[in-house]
Structures are given as structure tokens and as C-alpha cells.
Amino acid sequence: MSQARELEIVIFGATGFTGQQTCRYFAENVPLSETRWAIAGRSESKLKAIREQLGAGFEELPLIVADALEIEQMREMAARTQVVLTTAGPYSKYGSLLIKACIDSQTDYVDITGETPWIREMIDTHHARAQRRGVRIVNCCGVDSIPADLIALWLNQQSQQEWGEGLSQISALYKARGGFNGGTVDSMMTLADQEQLKQISQPFLLNPGEEQIRQGQPDQIGVRWDPFWWTWTTPFLMAAVNTRVVRRSEALYRQAGEVAYGPDFSYQEAAWFDEVAPLKSLALAGGSLLFG
């Protein structure tokens, strides 16, 4: 395929907040002389502006003008490359046709979504066909949920090597800073508009088959004192995404007979603060619940 396709990677949504960061990263770390990549989006003028910002050496960087709501334009773009990296959300609005186009074109797909109800819909709609056509559709490849997924896998692999079995329980505590960009807020509002909050609360939403209705491992509600870490913990806003991804990975490894995880594996997440800040923890927990 590498010889048959004009490009190796297309960054779709290149003019957005995260898309621009991705372009800058590629410009600094992925030389055009070694990897054939291009940027894509709906506005040609904005794409040209991004290319100019990348500076010398990128004057010939290919630009692809394509609208996520036009299936033929998505197919044409996907057919030119081996992989599409898309930062264009909300994905329930701008991702569905692109996934279909990638499967049609036998092009691999990667995104940074955290919209678990939409991911569930895409799995139910496209998983079998993507598997038949040898296409990899990989969601949640941003902060949601690369750290959680890889750390859980790595810890279990280390446990297997050291003690001959995986871990039965992992609890992850996060400290976070910064804020939300417009695309993230838009994605959250889309979920609320579509009344998908009931799905979001399902701990095993992304697990295959009948495992979706498993019980247990509810998300943390309220402030808790963690005696092991000697700190206050509160609900972590991204836990409802990360935990579902980790549990899906565990289930897929188990179904494939590659059991890296321990029996009755449990994975939970929370946010943590200094032991001297219970009021701050309580305030953040209340804010998170109100925001939800």
C-alpha cells in the first residue's frame, strides 16, 4: 500500500485548535523527506495560512480541501493516503462519514474523540466490515485515553513478567491543569443535546457483545479520602471515557486469548489534591457534578 498511495498520513481538521498543534508537531518531528503527509480541512484559505505558519521547507506541503459532511469528498481524501488522523469534532457531527469513507477506501483511521456513545454506534455499525477489509479504526488517541490505556496495559505486562499473572485492580489518580478548547465544549454540548447521558454512565459501554450490560465498577461520586495515597480525591471529569477504553482493551485481549490482565480486572480513576485542600476538593467535586 505504501507504494500505491500518494500520501502516508493526512491530518484532517488541521485548522482547528488541536489540529494546529498537531501540524506544528509534525513540522518539528516528521520531515517531509521521510514521510509523505498532508493537511486537510474545509477552508482552503485557512489551510494556506497554516502552511505559511509552518515556515521554510513546507511551501510544497499538500493541501486537501474536503468537507466532512460530503461522503464523496471524504472518500477522495481517504483514497489518497494510508492513514487519516482527524481532530475535527464533535465526531458525532463530523466523524461518521469519514469512518465509512476510510473503510470503503481501506484506509486506517485515528481520532481524539471522547464521545463514547458515538464510538459505541460506530462499533455496532462498522466493526465487522472494518475487520473484513483489514481497516484499523482507532478512537480516543488523545489525552483521552492514551495515558490510561497504555499505563494499564504496561502495568499488567510488568506484573506478568514479575509474578506470572496480571493485576486484578488498578486505581489511577490524576492531577490536571488548563481548560477546555471550543471543540471539547462543543462535543460535551452535543452529548447533552442528544440525551446520551444514560449511555455515558454505563461502566462497560464499549465492551464487546453482552459484556456491555455487566454490573459493577461505578464512577466515583463525591469527595473521598484515600488512605493509601493519603490524599483527597474527587470525580475525574475524563474518567467516564478513560475507564471505558481500558475495560474494552482488557476485554479484547481476553477474547483474543492474549490475557495480559488479571482475573476480574477492575480499573477506576479519580482526581487528587493535596491533603491540606479538602475544601478545594469539595468545591471541584461539586463543580464537576454541576457541569455534568
Tab-separated table of C-alpha atoms in Angstrom:
chain	number	residue	atom	x	y	z
A	1	MET	CA	0.000	0.000	0.000
A	2	SER	CA	2.847	2.411	0.782
A	3	GLN	CA	3.829	2.367	-2.887
A	4	ALA	CA	0.275	2.619	-4.209
A	5	ARG	CA	-0.827	5.645	-2.179
A	6	GLU	CA	0.234	9.195	-2.859
A	7	LEU	CA	0.374	10.012	0.880
A	8	GLU	CA	1.077	8.178	4.105
A	9	ILE	CA	-0.732	10.486	6.574
A	10	VAL	CA	-3.413	13.165	6.239
A	11	ILE	CA	-4.179	15.458	9.191
A	12	PHE	CA	-7.864	16.309	8.850
A	13	GLY	CA	-9.204	19.249	10.850
A	14	ALA	CA	-5.805	20.914	10.581
A	15	THR	CA	-7.148	24.451	11.085
A	16	GLY	CA	-8.755	23.758	14.472
A	17	PHE	CA	-7.164	24.229	17.895
A	18	THR	CA	-5.766	20.703	18.256
A	19	GLY	CA	-5.226	20.354	14.525
A	20	GLN	CA	-2.842	23.313	14.528
A	21	GLN	CA	-0.876	21.807	17.419
A	22	THR	CA	-0.663	18.541	15.510
A	23	CYS	CA	0.627	20.332	12.405
A	24	ARG	CA	3.315	22.103	14.429
A	25	TYR	CA	4.370	18.813	15.982
A	26	PHE	CA	4.608	17.157	12.572
A	27	ALA	CA	6.587	20.097	11.198
A	28	GLU	CA	9.125	19.722	14.012
A	29	ASN	CA	9.312	15.923	14.122
A	30	VAL	CA	8.126	14.380	10.836
A	31	PRO	CA	10.275	15.549	7.875
A	32	LEU	CA	8.505	15.577	4.532
A	33	SER	CA	11.592	13.929	3.071
A	34	GLU	CA	10.892	10.848	5.200
A	35	THR	CA	7.088	10.753	5.477
A	36	ARG	CA	4.533	11.861	2.912
A	37	TRP	CA	1.955	13.850	4.884
A	38	ALA	CA	-0.618	16.497	4.090
A	39	ILE	CA	-3.104	18.732	5.882
A	40	ALA	CA	-6.810	18.845	5.170
A	41	GLY	CA	-9.872	20.846	6.115
A	42	ARG	CA	-12.886	22.688	4.817
A	43	SER	CA	-11.269	26.102	4.155
A	44	GLU	CA	-8.507	26.449	1.589
A	45	SER	CA	-7.544	29.924	2.829
A	46	LYS	CA	-7.135	28.690	6.405
A	47	LEU	CA	-5.086	25.701	5.233
A	48	LYS	CA	-2.775	28.030	3.317
A	49	ALA	CA	-2.391	30.169	6.434
A	50	ILE	CA	-1.415	27.120	8.490
A	51	ARG	CA	1.136	26.099	5.862
A	52	GLU	CA	2.664	29.584	5.918
A	53	GLN	CA	2.924	29.457	9.707
A	54	LEU	CA	4.940	26.229	9.481
A	55	GLY	CA	7.708	28.225	7.806
A	56	ALA	CA	10.502	27.368	5.403
A	57	GLY	CA	10.559	23.905	3.920
A	58	PHE	CA	6.809	23.456	3.887
A	59	GLU	CA	5.926	25.557	0.863
A	60	GLU	CA	5.020	22.379	-1.057
A	61	LEU	CA	3.100	20.708	1.766
A	62	PRO	CA	-0.017	19.248	0.085
A	63	LEU	CA	-3.362	20.797	0.988
A	64	ILE	CA	-6.641	18.906	0.685
A	65	VAL	CA	-9.920	20.803	0.765
A	66	ALA	CA	-12.678	18.470	1.964
A	67	ASP	CA	-15.974	18.783	3.818
A	68	ALA	CA	-16.724	16.163	6.496
A	69	LEU	CA	-20.404	16.251	5.543
A	70	GLU	CA	-19.732	15.234	1.927
A	71	ILE	CA	-19.129	11.499	1.616
A	72	GLU	CA	-17.537	11.661	-1.834
A	73	GLN	CA	-15.026	14.258	-0.678
A	74	MET	CA	-14.220	12.051	2.324
A	75	ARG	CA	-13.709	9.050	0.029
A	76	GLU	CA	-11.452	11.008	-2.314
A	77	MET	CA	-9.327	12.181	0.601
A	78	ALA	CA	-9.135	8.755	2.241
A	79	ALA	CA	-8.183	7.061	-1.025
A	80	ARG	CA	-5.058	9.243	-1.306
A	81	THR	CA	-3.476	8.160	1.994
A	82	GLN	CA	-2.672	5.202	4.206
A	83	VAL	CA	-3.865	6.848	7.427
A	84	VAL	CA	-6.228	9.701	8.304
A	85	LEU	CA	-5.605	11.474	11.619
A	86	THR	CA	-8.658	13.566	12.419
A	87	THR	CA	-9.000	16.266	15.050
A	88	ALA	CA	-12.320	17.542	13.675
A	89	GLY	CA	-15.030	17.244	16.303
A	90	PRO	CA	-17.661	16.874	17.543
A	91	TYR	CA	-17.211	13.465	15.974
A	92	SER	CA	-20.885	12.601	16.093
A	93	LYS	CA	-21.272	15.503	13.627
A	94	TYR	CA	-18.063	15.306	11.628
A	95	GLY	CA	-16.704	11.791	12.044
A	96	SER	CA	-19.285	9.268	10.885
A	97	LEU	CA	-18.950	9.751	7.119
A	98	LEU	CA	-15.163	9.842	7.415
A	99	ILE	CA	-15.088	6.457	9.155
A	100	LYS	CA	-17.322	5.000	6.433
A	101	ALA	CA	-15.102	6.523	3.740
A	102	CYS	CA	-11.958	5.104	5.349
A	103	ILE	CA	-13.443	1.613	5.421
A	104	ASP	CA	-14.598	1.987	1.807
A	105	SER	CA	-11.063	3.049	0.823
A	106	GLN	CA	-9.242	0.567	3.100
A	107	THR	CA	-7.559	3.460	4.905
A	108	ASP	CA	-6.699	3.369	8.600
A	109	TYR	CA	-8.324	5.983	10.865
A	110	VAL	CA	-7.255	7.642	14.133
A	111	ASP	CA	-9.099	10.288	16.176
A	112	ILE	CA	-9.058	12.020	19.570
A	113	THR	CA	-12.744	11.734	20.425
A	114	GLY	CA	-14.112	11.169	23.905
A	115	GLU	CA	-17.711	10.733	22.719
A	116	THR	CA	-18.351	7.211	23.982
A	117	PRO	CA	-21.988	6.890	22.775
A	118	TRP	CA	-20.821	7.754	19.252
A	119	ILE	CA	-17.953	5.267	19.499
A	120	ARG	CA	-20.471	2.599	20.534
A	121	GLU	CA	-22.591	3.457	17.485
A	122	MET	CA	-19.555	3.250	15.174
A	123	ILE	CA	-18.520	-0.124	16.619
A	124	ASP	CA	-22.013	-1.531	16.153
A	125	THR	CA	-22.257	-0.139	12.625
A	126	HIS	CA	-18.782	-0.702	11.210
A	127	HIS	CA	-16.648	-3.076	13.294
A	128	ALA	CA	-17.400	-6.266	11.373
A	129	ARG	CA	-16.922	-4.673	7.952
A	130	ALA	CA	-13.722	-2.906	9.002
A	131	GLN	CA	-12.371	-6.223	10.246
A	132	ARG	CA	-13.221	-7.958	6.983
A	133	ARG	CA	-11.471	-5.243	4.969
A	134	GLY	CA	-8.431	-5.104	7.240
A	135	VAL	CA	-9.012	-1.493	8.292
A	136	ARG	CA	-7.999	-0.236	11.741
A	137	ILE	CA	-10.357	2.317	13.319
A	138	VAL	CA	-8.690	3.665	16.482
A	139	ASN	CA	-10.579	6.163	18.640
A	140	CYS	CA	-9.567	8.120	21.749
A	141	CYS	CA	-5.909	8.735	20.819
A	142	GLY	CA	-5.505	11.977	22.746
A	143	VAL	CA	-5.232	12.640	26.468
A	144	ASP	CA	-8.415	10.598	26.306
A	145	SER	CA	-7.277	7.895	26.534
A	146	ILE	CA	-3.654	7.121	25.630
A	147	PRO	CA	-2.155	7.539	29.143
A	148	ALA	CA	-4.823	5.415	30.830
A	149	ASP	CA	-4.880	2.661	28.213
A	150	LEU	CA	-1.124	2.238	27.820
A	151	ILE	CA	-0.323	2.541	31.525
A	152	ALA	CA	-2.900	-0.135	32.410
A	153	LEU	CA	-1.540	-2.458	29.728
A	154	TRP	CA	2.095	-1.816	30.668
A	155	LEU	CA	1.491	-2.400	34.388
A	156	ASN	CA	-0.208	-5.702	33.642
A	157	GLN	CA	2.613	-6.768	31.324
A	158	GLN	CA	5.182	-5.952	34.030
A	159	SER	CA	3.139	-7.892	36.571
A	160	GLN	CA	3.013	-10.885	34.221
A	161	GLN	CA	6.787	-10.810	33.820
A	162	GLU	CA	7.493	-10.399	37.538
A	163	TRP	CA	4.866	-12.607	39.131
A	164	GLY	CA	3.332	-14.661	36.322
A	165	GLU	CA	-0.108	-13.033	36.437
A	166	GLY	CA	-1.770	-9.732	35.705
A	167	LEU	CA	-3.215	-7.242	38.170
A	168	SER	CA	-6.782	-7.553	39.383
A	169	GLN	CA	-7.156	-3.880	40.253
A	170	ILE	CA	-5.662	-0.563	39.128
A	171	SER	CA	-6.651	2.809	40.565
A	172	ALA	CA	-5.382	5.861	38.703
A	173	LEU	CA	-5.271	9.335	40.254
A	174	TYR	CA	-4.885	12.402	38.042
A	175	LYS	CA	-3.778	15.962	38.576
A	176	ALA	CA	-4.939	18.253	35.791
A	177	ARG	CA	-4.423	21.846	34.752
A	178	GLY	CA	-5.569	24.005	31.853
A	179	GLY	CA	-9.021	24.334	30.370
A	180	PHE	CA	-11.283	23.266	27.527
A	181	ASN	CA	-10.997	24.335	23.924
A	182	GLY	CA	-14.030	25.115	21.808
A	183	GLY	CA	-14.156	21.684	20.181
A	184	THR	CA	-14.204	19.909	23.540
A	185	VAL	CA	-17.024	22.080	24.850
A	186	ASP	CA	-18.948	21.606	21.586
A	187	SER	CA	-18.573	17.820	21.941
A	188	MET	CA	-19.928	17.945	25.503
A	189	MET	CA	-22.896	20.062	24.444
A	190	THR	CA	-23.597	17.657	21.589
A	191	LEU	CA	-23.760	14.749	24.014
A	192	ALA	CA	-26.190	16.656	26.213
A	193	ASP	CA	-28.322	17.657	23.234
A	194	GLN	CA	-28.599	14.058	22.117
A	195	GLU	CA	-29.684	12.895	25.578
A	196	GLN	CA	-26.905	10.354	25.709
A	197	LEU	CA	-26.046	10.836	29.365
A	198	LYS	CA	-27.586	7.471	30.282
A	199	GLN	CA	-25.194	5.710	27.918
A	200	ILE	CA	-22.234	7.682	29.223
A	201	SER	CA	-22.898	6.377	32.734
A	202	GLN	CA	-22.681	2.702	31.665
A	203	PRO	CA	-19.334	1.398	33.021
A	204	PHE	CA	-18.922	-1.223	30.262
A	205	LEU	CA	-20.427	0.754	27.371
A	206	LEU	CA	-17.557	-0.006	24.974
A	207	ASN	CA	-17.127	-3.675	25.847
A	208	PRO	CA	-17.939	-6.177	23.118
A	209	GLY	CA	-21.196	-8.109	22.912
A	210	GLU	CA	-23.178	-8.890	26.016
A	211	GLU	CA	-20.437	-7.540	28.267
A	212	GLN	CA	-21.964	-4.084	27.783
A	213	ILE	CA	-24.586	-4.917	30.426
A	214	ARG	CA	-22.100	-6.054	33.084
A	215	GLN	CA	-22.575	-4.559	36.526
A	216	GLY	CA	-20.026	-3.039	38.885
A	217	GLN	CA	-17.165	-0.519	38.771
A	218	PRO	CA	-19.344	2.624	39.013
A	219	ASP	CA	-17.699	6.019	38.631
A	220	GLN	CA	-16.752	7.884	41.795
A	221	ILE	CA	-19.303	10.390	43.083
A	222	GLY	CA	-18.336	12.982	45.670
A	223	VAL	CA	-15.166	13.518	47.702
A	224	ARG	CA	-13.271	10.582	49.220
A	225	TRP	CA	-10.257	10.262	51.457
A	226	ASP	CA	-7.731	7.800	50.003
A	227	PRO	CA	-5.784	6.248	52.920
A	228	PHE	CA	-3.244	4.598	50.613
A	229	TRP	CA	-2.122	7.826	48.944
A	230	TRP	CA	-3.110	9.929	51.977
A	231	THR	CA	-4.953	12.470	49.863
A	232	TRP	CA	-8.416	13.713	48.989
A	233	THR	CA	-9.902	12.529	45.711
A	234	THR	CA	-12.820	13.793	43.645
A	235	PRO	CA	-14.535	12.601	40.449
A	236	PHE	CA	-12.239	12.959	37.426
A	237	LEU	CA	-14.076	14.520	34.506
A	238	MET	CA	-12.449	12.225	31.925
A	239	ALA	CA	-12.929	9.011	33.919
A	240	ALA	CA	-16.175	8.246	32.091
A	241	VAL	CA	-14.127	7.992	28.888
A	242	ASN	CA	-10.818	6.516	30.031
A	243	THR	CA	-12.254	3.729	32.161
A	244	ARG	CA	-14.471	2.523	29.299
A	245	VAL	CA	-11.499	2.428	26.926
A	246	VAL	CA	-9.323	0.464	29.375
A	247	ARG	CA	-12.118	-2.024	30.032
A	248	ARG	CA	-12.648	-2.518	26.295
A	249	SER	CA	-8.941	-3.173	25.786
A	250	GLU	CA	-8.950	-5.745	28.590
A	251	ALA	CA	-11.980	-7.483	27.094
A	252	LEU	CA	-10.470	-7.595	23.593
A	253	TYR	CA	-7.177	-9.020	24.889
A	254	ARG	CA	-9.112	-11.633	26.853
A	255	GLN	CA	-11.305	-12.589	23.871
A	256	ALA	CA	-8.224	-12.948	21.667
A	257	GLY	CA	-6.664	-15.316	24.189
A	258	GLU	CA	-3.871	-12.836	24.946
A	259	VAL	CA	-4.669	-12.376	28.616
A	260	ALA	CA	-2.291	-9.729	29.928
A	261	TYR	CA	-4.705	-8.529	32.612
A	262	GLY	CA	-5.545	-10.178	35.930
A	263	PRO	CA	-8.764	-12.069	36.718
A	264	ASP	CA	-11.874	-9.962	37.370
A	265	PHE	CA	-9.848	-6.919	36.326
A	266	SER	CA	-11.031	-3.597	37.747
A	267	TYR	CA	-9.939	-0.112	36.648
A	268	GLN	CA	-11.003	3.167	38.287
A	269	GLU	CA	-9.981	6.812	38.054
A	270	ALA	CA	-10.255	9.905	40.240
A	271	ALA	CA	-8.699	13.355	40.565
A	272	TRP	CA	-6.449	14.093	43.555
A	273	PHE	CA	-5.354	17.115	45.526
A	274	ASP	CA	-3.023	17.949	48.389
A	275	GLU	CA	-4.037	16.606	51.782
A	276	VAL	CA	-4.421	20.176	53.039
A	277	ALA	CA	-7.098	21.056	50.494
A	278	PRO	CA	-10.337	19.218	51.384
A	279	LEU	CA	-12.423	22.337	50.750
A	280	LYS	CA	-10.826	22.793	47.340
A	281	SER	CA	-11.555	19.147	46.566
A	282	LEU	CA	-15.144	19.511	47.683
A	283	ALA	CA	-15.595	22.647	45.583
A	284	LEU	CA	-14.173	20.966	42.476
A	285	ALA	CA	-16.263	17.848	43.003
A	286	GLY	CA	-19.391	19.974	43.280
A	287	GLY	CA	-18.412	21.939	40.200
A	288	SER	CA	-17.816	18.754	38.206
A	289	LEU	CA	-21.196	17.327	39.189
A	290	LEU	CA	-22.974	20.584	38.305
A	291	PHE	CA	-21.138	20.769	34.994
A	292	GLY	CA	-22.153	17.178	34.214
